[in-house]
Amino acid sequence: QILRPAAVGAVAPSHLAVGNLRSLARKGHQTDQSEYQKKVDELIAKLSLPSDQYGKDRGLTMQGNADLRGLQRLIEDVVDHGLEGDVYETGVWRGGTAIFMVSVMQWYEAMKQKHNPDRHYWFFDSFDGFQVPTGDDKLDTYLAKSVYVAPLEKVKQSFKDFGIPITQNVHFVQGNFEDSIPKLKVDRPVALLRMDGDLYSSTSVVLKYLYPSLQVNGWAVVDDYGWRPSQTSPNTKLCRHAVDEYRQAHRINAPMDTGYGKPAWRKGPDCRAQPSPQQQLQGDVLNVLCQKLGDAKFLVFGSGRDSPFWKESNPVGTTHFLEHHEDWIGLQPEAVRALTTKVAYTSKLSEAMPRIGDVDMLSQFYKDQIPQDVKDVPWDQILVDSPEGFSPKNPGRGQSIYAARQLARDSTVIFVDDCDRKAEKVYIEKWLLQDDQGRKSRRLTEYSNGHGGTTCRISPVDESHPL
């Protein structure tokens, strides 16, 4: 109300008063954040305490503190991305991790004022231990331990003990995954899929029937990716085999991130085109580059074996290439040639370091070689993959990196291939990561480029949805 236009005859708030209000708002946010984190910390501590329901034999979760804090960050990421899908956990045991996910999700939504009453929570388990035999006698003996049995009634009671009512939004599905999951009709998107089935078959069926419903930017978490009891035969397939086979069969290139306690990956849209074995960029970076493609405005410095792939992966967007080799342009299909501008560079790699601050030289390419209609496009994504920079006689990428800076809007994401090379590193630091006052204005993330080097992703520091 104070920030509304002042009524007739009223005294408008002074700049000092408005500044005080902003300061109070910041302090209020910090207080909310502190209270939220305090609740999370207390919950983690309680879940680790021995449970009376199970004769004080362990707590309600097998997750360590670091695992739960990593899961907390994934839940927060789901909310920050505005993903409204459901939360799934396959492998509940005593319900501790499920309690954690529901609690943290709702607390964080409340703090961010993004409460989503339509979000559902789905929890799958036999609630009667593992299904044996598996075909591996030693593994069967290991899995037959009574500690893995957690009756559904006790799990529901734990929910109530932690203040989580069993409403129409909380679902428990009892049975072996191979029986229950194929019968489930999944007609809602999934924002977070946490897999904790340990075994090959129980992980395979989850990926087959549930992963296709995972939203773009949603997270898949694999609790037992690195799990293999010492008693098992080396020939016994476990969770890891199921995950690797599925990712390979479905060409999932999203990098497996181990920074969240348990291995996880963010689902991205599949590249619309199939990469050829001959093209240069391969592996993890393709999935990241494809995140924005489809209907994006995409500018590429350079053309080559990758060019048809980029055009096909951005079918209803705007794709344009800047290439200085006439012969490379001539090798392209007509559809790619029509999207290519012939340019010329005046720089030399041998002069890259002493001339890093030579704005006249660096800007010459941008001013003279890039057409005005290319300058006028608000590019979503720019890939600097040219010119060559492996020999002193090559132009190096100083002028193209500088031009990318000039062409980029505040929200543009820039990729620079071979950014592990010395010249590329220093030019990125000076011209892409800093503003005119030398302050850091963008963030840098490195990815394997599939041919022994590194591709850097440079994005705004305040990017609302960082990858």
XYZ file of C-alpha atoms in Angstrom:
467
model
C 0.000 0.000 0.000
C 2.827 2.413 0.787
C 4.258 2.034 -2.711
C 0.937 2.872 -4.407
C 0.585 6.386 -5.902
C 0.012 8.882 -3.131
C -3.568 10.070 -2.598
C -4.445 13.685 -3.338
C -3.136 15.889 -0.553
C -0.963 13.134 0.885
C 2.774 13.421 1.292
C 4.639 10.976 -0.967
C 7.218 8.798 0.777
C 10.735 10.168 0.588
C 13.620 8.387 -1.158
C 14.941 7.604 2.310
C 11.631 6.019 3.326
C 11.542 3.900 0.166
C 15.142 2.872 0.792
C 14.212 1.840 4.326
C 11.314 -0.208 3.001
C 13.617 -2.021 0.603
C 16.050 -2.673 3.424
C 13.247 -4.090 5.566
C 12.116 -6.274 2.666
C 15.630 -7.661 2.287
C 15.847 -8.345 6.004
C 12.449 -10.032 5.895
C 13.614 -12.285 3.078
C 16.777 -13.145 4.984
C 14.680 -14.007 8.044
C 12.391 -16.235 5.971
C 15.404 -17.968 4.441
C 16.967 -18.478 7.879
C 13.764 -19.909 9.354
C 13.296 -22.195 6.376
C 16.840 -23.544 6.627
C 16.471 -24.020 10.379
C 13.411 -26.222 9.806
C 15.273 -28.254 7.203
C 18.251 -28.743 9.530
C 15.982 -29.864 12.368
C 14.178 -32.289 10.065
C 17.443 -33.854 8.899
C 18.493 -34.356 12.518
C 15.160 -35.960 13.489
C 15.080 -38.325 10.528
C 18.494 -39.679 11.526
C 17.415 -40.512 15.106
C 16.579 -44.176 15.915
C 12.852 -44.779 15.453
C 10.670 -46.216 18.222
C 8.499 -47.888 15.588
C 11.383 -50.124 14.578
C 12.804 -50.919 18.002
C 15.253 -48.008 17.766
C 17.042 -49.823 14.923
C 18.324 -46.953 12.758
C 16.373 -43.890 11.702
C 13.721 -43.464 9.019
C 16.152 -42.937 6.126
C 19.433 -44.402 4.946
C 20.400 -41.081 3.370
C 23.317 -39.214 4.912
C 23.186 -35.510 5.703
C 25.019 -34.589 2.484
C 22.565 -36.689 0.450
C 19.556 -34.957 1.994
C 21.072 -31.517 1.492
C 21.736 -32.367 -2.146
C 18.118 -33.490 -2.498
C 17.052 -30.218 -0.894
C 18.865 -28.268 -3.627
C 17.155 -30.313 -6.340
C 13.737 -29.639 -4.802
C 14.520 -25.934 -4.654
C 15.613 -26.041 -8.299
C 12.279 -27.607 -9.276
C 10.407 -24.744 -7.586
C 12.741 -22.069 -8.989
C 12.187 -23.423 -12.498
C 8.420 -23.196 -12.016
C 7.975 -26.924 -12.662
C 4.498 -27.919 -11.543
C 4.873 -31.671 -12.025
C 4.541 -34.384 -9.422
C 7.208 -35.939 -7.195
C 7.911 -39.668 -7.469
C 9.984 -41.926 -5.252
C 10.399 -45.571 -6.139
C 11.836 -47.295 -3.085
C 10.487 -45.770 0.116
C 11.737 -48.059 2.921
C 10.639 -46.401 6.202
C 9.497 -43.203 4.533
C 12.137 -40.804 5.834
C 13.241 -39.500 2.462
C 9.619 -39.227 1.326
C 8.799 -37.181 4.433
C 11.806 -34.986 3.671
C 10.743 -34.355 0.069
C 7.155 -33.424 0.908
C 8.198 -31.181 3.804
C 10.993 -29.343 1.992
C 8.928 -28.898 -1.162
C 6.034 -27.334 0.727
C 8.232 -25.183 2.993
C 10.250 -23.850 0.065
C 7.116 -23.171 -2.005
C 5.653 -21.245 0.913
C 8.824 -19.191 1.389
C 8.927 -18.374 -2.328
C 5.161 -17.745 -2.386
C 4.792 -20.407 -5.075
C 2.437 -22.790 -3.284
C 1.215 -25.465 -5.675
C -1.853 -27.240 -4.242
C -2.116 -29.365 -7.385
C 1.249 -31.101 -6.939
C 0.959 -34.808 -6.091
C 3.437 -37.098 -4.353
C 3.747 -40.746 -5.382
C 5.579 -43.347 -3.288
C 6.194 -46.896 -4.497
C 7.433 -49.851 -2.474
C 6.607 -53.457 -1.689
C 6.690 -52.417 1.985
C 7.696 -56.021 2.525
C 11.383 -56.063 1.623
C 13.007 -57.180 -1.610
C 11.601 -59.647 -4.095
C 13.867 -62.688 -4.135
C 15.298 -64.796 -5.691
C 17.324 -62.623 -8.060
C 19.373 -65.448 -9.503
C 22.363 -64.561 -7.324
C 22.284 -66.665 -4.134
C 24.685 -64.453 -2.208
C 22.748 -61.338 -3.171
C 19.504 -63.034 -2.155
C 20.931 -63.742 1.288
C 22.001 -60.115 1.606
C 18.609 -58.769 0.548
C 16.604 -61.135 2.752
C 17.536 -59.206 5.887
C 14.539 -58.166 7.948
C 15.861 -54.587 8.173
C 14.569 -53.944 4.639
C 10.968 -54.677 5.664
C 8.916 -51.571 6.547
C 5.127 -52.123 6.661
C 2.967 -49.499 4.970
C 0.993 -48.833 8.163
C 4.191 -47.811 9.959
C 5.258 -45.574 7.072
C 1.903 -43.798 7.123
C 2.184 -43.380 10.892
C 5.595 -41.766 10.471
C 4.050 -39.290 8.022
C 1.460 -38.352 10.633
C 4.116 -38.130 13.367
C 5.949 -35.529 11.247
C 2.792 -33.543 10.651
C 2.136 -34.655 7.062
C -1.519 -35.606 6.555
C -2.299 -38.400 4.110
C -4.410 -36.302 1.745
C -5.657 -36.985 -1.783
C -2.322 -35.548 -3.034
C -0.220 -38.223 -1.283
C -0.287 -41.669 -2.878
C 1.250 -44.946 -1.701
C 1.442 -47.705 -4.289
C 2.186 -51.092 -2.764
C 3.680 -53.989 -4.686
C 6.762 -55.044 -6.579
C 7.661 -52.436 -9.185
C 7.526 -54.939 -12.022
C 3.842 -55.533 -11.156
C 2.587 -52.147 -9.979
C 4.266 -49.582 -12.211
C 3.216 -50.933 -15.658
C -0.424 -50.803 -14.478
C -0.184 -47.155 -13.436
C -1.713 -44.559 -15.748
C 0.656 -41.577 -15.637
C -1.367 -38.675 -16.994
C 0.434 -35.865 -15.167
C 3.971 -34.497 -15.690
C 6.739 -35.522 -13.288
C 9.100 -32.854 -11.923
C 11.322 -35.038 -9.727
C 11.920 -38.774 -10.117
C 13.943 -40.348 -7.317
C 14.870 -43.990 -7.995
C 15.925 -46.197 -5.092
C 15.170 -49.705 -6.304
C 18.730 -51.069 -6.086
C 18.256 -53.863 -8.613
C 18.384 -54.072 -12.399
C 14.778 -55.054 -13.070
C 13.232 -52.670 -10.544
C 15.227 -49.760 -12.027
C 14.558 -50.725 -15.649
C 10.787 -50.765 -15.196
C 10.852 -47.322 -13.542
C 12.833 -45.807 -16.404
C 10.628 -47.450 -19.022
C 7.282 -46.340 -17.614
C 7.986 -43.186 -15.601
C 10.980 -41.398 -17.162
C 9.089 -40.415 -20.366
C 6.744 -38.324 -18.178
C 9.633 -36.406 -16.575
C 9.408 -32.736 -17.557
C 12.128 -30.908 -19.418
C 14.371 -29.381 -16.711
C 13.074 -31.966 -14.230
C 15.507 -34.173 -12.309
C 16.165 -37.912 -12.305
C 18.014 -39.083 -9.172
C 19.572 -42.537 -8.863
C 20.258 -43.512 -5.267
C 22.019 -46.817 -5.962
C 23.988 -45.996 -9.103
C 27.255 -46.923 -7.394
C 25.856 -49.696 -5.176
C 27.285 -53.226 -5.392
C 27.484 -55.384 -2.251
C 30.731 -57.312 -1.962
C 28.801 -60.584 -1.862
C 27.364 -60.234 -5.365
C 28.654 -62.006 -8.441
C 30.447 -59.674 -10.894
C 28.040 -60.943 -13.563
C 24.936 -59.788 -11.693
C 23.349 -56.717 -13.265
C 22.284 -54.065 -10.776
C 20.865 -50.537 -10.852
C 23.841 -48.995 -12.670
C 23.503 -51.358 -15.631
C 19.828 -50.458 -16.048
C 20.573 -46.730 -15.997
C 23.506 -46.937 -18.406
C 21.581 -49.125 -20.844
C 18.539 -46.843 -20.829
C 20.566 -43.654 -21.259
C 22.504 -45.176 -24.144
C 19.430 -46.619 -25.859
C 17.577 -43.289 -25.646
C 20.614 -41.117 -26.467
C 20.450 -39.255 -23.160
C 23.558 -37.073 -23.187
C 22.752 -35.077 -20.044
C 25.806 -35.208 -17.772
C 25.446 -37.300 -14.623
C 25.934 -34.785 -11.804
C 27.385 -36.114 -8.545
C 27.203 -32.769 -6.770
C 23.800 -33.461 -5.216
C 24.752 -36.275 -2.873
C 23.460 -38.964 -5.221
C 24.018 -39.098 -8.994
C 21.392 -37.088 -10.858
C 20.773 -35.529 -14.236
C 18.502 -32.793 -15.492
C 16.278 -33.847 -18.353
C 16.713 -31.784 -21.480
C 14.862 -31.901 -24.765
C 16.350 -34.421 -27.152
C 18.271 -32.870 -30.008
C 15.940 -32.834 -32.967
C 18.682 -34.218 -35.173
C 20.892 -37.276 -34.824
C 24.574 -36.298 -34.512
C 26.792 -37.917 -37.123
C 30.013 -39.713 -36.129
C 31.966 -37.273 -38.313
C 30.873 -34.061 -36.651
C 33.187 -32.290 -34.231
C 31.103 -31.596 -31.128
C 29.872 -34.702 -29.338
C 28.953 -35.877 -25.848
C 27.762 -33.826 -22.878
C 27.899 -30.429 -24.548
C 25.365 -31.425 -27.223
C 22.619 -31.904 -24.640
C 23.398 -28.506 -23.129
C 23.449 -26.756 -26.506
C 20.157 -28.403 -27.466
C 18.404 -27.089 -24.346
C 17.374 -23.891 -26.141
C 17.161 -25.182 -29.704
C 13.975 -25.922 -31.578
C 12.578 -22.437 -32.012
C 15.616 -20.410 -30.918
C 17.647 -17.654 -32.533
C 21.019 -19.392 -32.909
C 24.199 -17.858 -34.373
C 27.244 -20.023 -35.147
C 30.742 -18.723 -35.878
C 32.023 -21.356 -38.304
C 30.580 -24.035 -40.539
C 31.588 -27.652 -40.979
C 30.357 -31.173 -40.444
C 28.227 -29.939 -37.536
C 26.274 -27.373 -39.567
C 23.470 -29.597 -40.940
C 22.970 -30.940 -37.407
C 22.529 -27.426 -35.993
C 20.034 -26.481 -38.695
C 17.991 -29.655 -38.200
C 18.052 -29.286 -34.410
C 16.523 -25.806 -34.670
C 13.771 -26.502 -37.222
C 11.420 -23.589 -36.522
C 14.040 -21.179 -35.201
C 16.528 -18.804 -36.847
C 19.959 -20.329 -37.509
C 22.817 -18.445 -39.168
C 26.478 -19.266 -39.854
C 29.503 -16.974 -40.239
C 32.319 -18.717 -42.131
C 35.623 -17.429 -43.573
C 36.586 -20.488 -45.656
C 34.995 -20.504 -49.094
C 35.676 -24.232 -49.467
C 33.881 -25.088 -46.216
C 30.851 -23.144 -47.392
C 30.953 -25.002 -50.699
C 30.845 -28.383 -48.946
C 27.565 -27.579 -47.225
C 24.102 -28.579 -48.453
C 22.237 -25.829 -50.252
C 19.941 -25.320 -47.234
C 22.967 -24.537 -45.036
C 24.718 -22.371 -47.647
C 21.590 -20.221 -47.798
C 22.023 -19.495 -44.093
C 25.741 -18.647 -44.283
C 27.557 -15.320 -44.535
C 31.136 -15.260 -45.881
C 33.373 -13.199 -43.574
C 37.092 -12.373 -43.247
C 39.259 -12.034 -40.135
C 42.241 -9.693 -39.801
C 43.674 -11.023 -36.528
C 46.571 -13.437 -35.942
C 46.918 -15.877 -33.088
C 50.584 -14.904 -32.715
C 49.421 -11.388 -31.734
C 46.499 -12.470 -29.566
C 48.045 -11.884 -26.152
C 49.638 -8.449 -26.698
C 46.554 -7.164 -28.546
C 43.861 -8.421 -26.157
C 42.975 -4.821 -25.274
C 43.224 -3.467 -28.838
C 39.574 -2.563 -29.311
C 40.179 -1.004 -32.750
C 41.568 -4.277 -34.091
C 39.006 -6.469 -32.324
C 36.009 -4.355 -33.343
C 37.081 -4.156 -36.993
C 35.615 -7.573 -37.695
C 32.335 -6.761 -35.941
C 31.947 -3.423 -37.731
C 32.996 -4.446 -41.243
C 32.132 -8.129 -41.614
C 28.881 -8.779 -39.783
C 25.792 -7.677 -41.747
C 23.394 -5.292 -40.061
C 20.517 -7.778 -40.227
C 22.632 -10.216 -38.172
C 23.409 -7.459 -35.670
C 19.698 -6.678 -35.320
C 18.676 -10.218 -34.258
C 18.232 -10.780 -30.479
C 20.195 -14.032 -30.418
C 19.212 -16.577 -27.764
C 22.409 -18.557 -28.195
C 25.776 -17.947 -29.871
C 28.361 -20.648 -30.555
C 31.942 -19.521 -31.207
C 33.510 -22.443 -33.072
C 35.699 -20.491 -35.509
C 38.157 -19.388 -36.780
C 41.098 -21.742 -36.222
C 43.355 -21.156 -33.246
C 45.887 -23.976 -33.171
C 48.750 -22.352 -35.141
C 50.419 -18.887 -34.788
C 49.421 -18.143 -38.390
C 45.728 -18.804 -37.682
C 43.406 -15.884 -36.978
C 42.570 -17.183 -33.509
C 39.204 -16.472 -31.882
C 39.845 -13.048 -30.414
C 37.734 -11.181 -32.968
C 34.890 -13.712 -32.908
C 34.784 -13.726 -29.084
C 34.718 -9.915 -29.053
C 31.992 -9.915 -31.714
C 29.944 -12.378 -29.646
C 30.064 -9.915 -26.771
C 28.772 -7.128 -28.993
C 25.992 -9.280 -30.448
C 24.796 -10.703 -27.127
C 21.804 -9.330 -25.228
C 21.552 -9.599 -21.451
C 19.889 -13.024 -21.691
C 22.057 -14.467 -24.502
C 24.003 -17.636 -23.702
C 27.409 -17.891 -25.408
C 29.349 -21.098 -26.036
C 33.062 -21.083 -26.924
C 34.621 -24.320 -28.132
C 38.235 -25.197 -27.261
C 38.073 -22.816 -24.322
C 40.789 -24.802 -22.537
C 43.365 -23.201 -24.872
C 45.361 -20.265 -23.476
C 44.173 -17.535 -25.837
C 40.528 -18.524 -25.583
C 40.770 -18.561 -21.776
C 42.079 -15.016 -21.435
C 39.761 -13.583 -24.073
C 36.735 -15.181 -22.405
C 37.822 -13.794 -19.038
C 38.244 -10.251 -20.367
C 35.474 -9.934 -22.923
C 32.736 -12.374 -21.869
C 32.915 -12.691 -18.089
C 33.457 -9.034 -17.146
C 31.489 -5.856 -17.719
C 33.023 -2.539 -18.787
C 34.039 -1.818 -15.187
C 35.873 -5.132 -14.867
C 33.223 -6.667 -12.605
C 32.138 -10.271 -13.105
C 28.841 -10.204 -14.966
C 28.555 -13.759 -16.304
C 29.083 -17.302 -15.103
C 31.183 -19.978 -16.844
C 30.477 -23.707 -16.966
C 32.755 -26.231 -18.687
C 31.691 -29.313 -20.672
C 33.555 -32.010 -22.548
C 33.368 -31.318 -26.283
C 33.765 -34.938 -27.364
C 37.100 -34.492 -29.157
C 39.516 -34.155 -26.262
C 38.847 -30.540 -25.369
C 36.416 -28.297 -23.543
C 33.476 -26.140 -24.519
C 32.548 -23.283 -22.167
C 29.017 -22.056 -21.571
C 28.915 -18.377 -20.581
C 25.603 -17.204 -19.163
C 24.312 -14.256 -17.105
C 25.192 -14.428 -13.402
C 21.545 -13.841 -12.551
C 20.257 -16.397 -15.044
C 16.918 -17.509 -13.600
C 17.265 -21.097 -14.788
C 20.977 -22.033 -14.848
C 21.783 -25.471 -16.209
